[in-house]
Amino acid sequence: MSCLLYDIAIELLAESIRKSSLEDFKIQGLEERVLVSLFADDILVYMNENDNKKILEQTIRNFYEASTAKFNNEKSEILLIGTKEYRNNVIKTKTVNKTNNDKLDQAIRIIEDNDLLRILGAHIENDSETSIQ
């Protein structure tokens, strides 16, 4: 029962993120908006380089203050999608938005090229060789 209650509660956070002013991530050929997806206690937020991370942080903070849940930055990871120049700039400057000089929390791990991000058992990475296994 507690898992079901958690799922219902966390959907409120997802809906708050969807209703925020975050632009989302555009996928060519897909009309549906891609901004947030949930599975169990994993939350994936898809942001573009123009999004302000403070909007996401405030939305999460509001939810956790209301629900008394905790957010774990040490388990948070960022997989950068974009040009190699953009990815390298974010890694170097620790900022994701070109016009906003707001630094990323040092506890959040940035997935660098050829490093793996594991989501639901799948490994995702940038700038890698693809091979059939």
Coordinates of C-alpha atoms in Angstrom, one line a residue:
M1 CA 0.0 0.0 0.0
S2 CA 2.8 2.5 0.8
C3 CA 4.3 2.1 -2.7
L4 CA 0.9 3.0 -4.2
L5 CA 0.6 6.0 -2.0
Y6 CA 4.1 7.1 -2.9
D7 CA 3.3 6.7 -6.7
I8 CA 0.2 8.9 -6.3
A9 CA 2.1 11.5 -4.3
I10 CA 5.1 11.7 -6.6
E11 CA 2.7 12.2 -9.6
L12 CA 1.9 15.5 -8.0
L13 CA 5.5 16.5 -8.3
A14 CA 5.6 15.4 -11.9
E15 CA 2.5 17.4 -12.7
S16 CA 4.0 20.5 -11.0
I17 CA 7.1 20.1 -13.2
R18 CA 4.9 19.7 -16.3
K19 CA 3.0 22.9 -15.4
S20 CA 6.2 24.9 -14.8
S21 CA 7.7 27.2 -17.3
L22 CA 10.4 24.7 -18.2
E23 CA 10.5 24.3 -22.0
D24 CA 11.1 20.5 -22.3
F25 CA 13.3 18.5 -24.6
K26 CA 12.3 18.4 -28.3
I27 CA 12.6 15.1 -30.2
Q28 CA 12.2 15.4 -33.9
G29 CA 9.1 13.6 -35.2
L30 CA 7.5 13.4 -31.7
E31 CA 4.6 15.8 -31.1
E32 CA 4.2 14.9 -27.4
R33 CA 6.0 17.0 -24.9
V34 CA 9.0 15.3 -23.2
L35 CA 9.7 16.9 -19.8
V36 CA 9.4 14.4 -17.0
S37 CA 9.1 10.6 -16.6
L38 CA 8.7 8.5 -13.5
F39 CA 9.4 5.0 -12.5
A40 CA 9.2 3.9 -8.8
D41 CA 11.4 6.4 -7.0
D42 CA 13.4 7.5 -10.1
I43 CA 12.5 10.9 -11.7
L44 CA 13.9 11.8 -15.0
V45 CA 13.6 15.5 -16.0
Y46 CA 14.5 16.5 -19.6
M47 CA 15.6 20.1 -19.9
N48 CA 17.0 22.1 -22.7
E49 CA 19.9 24.5 -22.5
N50 CA 17.6 27.5 -22.2
D51 CA 15.8 26.2 -19.2
N52 CA 16.5 27.7 -15.8
K53 CA 17.4 25.1 -13.3
K54 CA 16.2 27.3 -10.4
I55 CA 12.7 26.7 -11.6
L56 CA 13.1 23.0 -11.3
E57 CA 14.9 23.3 -7.9
Q58 CA 12.0 25.5 -6.6
T59 CA 9.4 23.1 -7.8
I60 CA 11.2 20.2 -6.1
R61 CA 11.7 22.2 -2.9
N62 CA 8.0 23.2 -2.8
F63 CA 7.0 19.5 -3.1
Y64 CA 9.4 18.2 -0.6
E65 CA 8.5 20.9 2.0
A66 CA 4.8 20.0 1.6
S67 CA 5.4 16.3 1.7
T68 CA 8.4 16.2 4.1
A69 CA 10.2 13.9 1.7
K70 CA 13.9 14.3 1.1
F71 CA 15.8 14.8 -2.2
N72 CA 19.2 13.2 -2.5
N73 CA 21.6 15.3 -4.6
E74 CA 24.3 12.6 -4.1
K75 CA 22.2 10.2 -6.2
S76 CA 21.4 12.9 -8.8
E77 CA 23.1 12.7 -12.2
I78 CA 23.0 14.8 -15.3
L79 CA 23.4 13.4 -18.8
L80 CA 24.2 16.3 -21.1
I81 CA 22.6 16.1 -24.6
G82 CA 23.8 18.5 -27.2
T83 CA 27.0 19.4 -29.1
K84 CA 30.3 18.3 -27.8
E85 CA 31.2 21.9 -27.3
Y86 CA 28.1 22.5 -25.2
R87 CA 28.8 19.3 -23.1
N88 CA 32.4 20.3 -22.5
N89 CA 31.4 23.8 -21.5
V90 CA 29.0 22.6 -18.9
I91 CA 31.6 20.2 -17.5
K92 CA 34.1 23.0 -17.3
T93 CA 31.8 25.8 -16.0
K94 CA 29.3 23.6 -14.0
T95 CA 26.5 25.7 -15.5
V96 CA 23.8 24.4 -17.9
N97 CA 22.3 27.6 -19.1
K98 CA 24.2 30.0 -21.3
T99 CA 22.5 33.1 -20.1
N100 CA 22.3 32.1 -16.4
N101 CA 25.5 31.8 -14.4
D102 CA 23.9 29.6 -11.7
K103 CA 26.3 26.8 -10.8
L104 CA 25.3 23.1 -10.4
D105 CA 25.5 21.6 -7.0
Q106 CA 28.9 19.9 -6.6
A107 CA 27.2 16.7 -5.3
I108 CA 25.4 16.2 -8.6
R109 CA 27.4 14.0 -10.9
I110 CA 27.8 15.1 -14.6
I111 CA 28.0 12.1 -16.9
E112 CA 31.0 12.8 -19.1
D113 CA 31.6 11.4 -22.6
N114 CA 32.1 7.6 -22.6
D115 CA 30.8 7.4 -19.0
L116 CA 27.6 5.5 -18.3
L117 CA 24.3 6.6 -16.9
R118 CA 22.2 3.6 -15.7
I119 CA 18.5 4.0 -15.9
L120 CA 16.3 1.0 -15.2
G121 CA 19.1 -1.4 -16.1
A122 CA 19.9 0.4 -19.4
H123 CA 23.2 2.1 -19.9
I124 CA 23.1 5.4 -21.7
E125 CA 26.1 7.5 -22.7
N126 CA 27.3 10.2 -25.0
D127 CA 30.0 9.9 -27.7
S128 CA 30.4 6.2 -27.8
E129 CA 30.9 3.4 -30.3
T130 CA 27.8 1.4 -30.9
S131 CA 28.2 -2.4 -30.9
I132 CA 25.8 -5.3 -31.1
Q133 CA 26.0 -7.6 -28.1

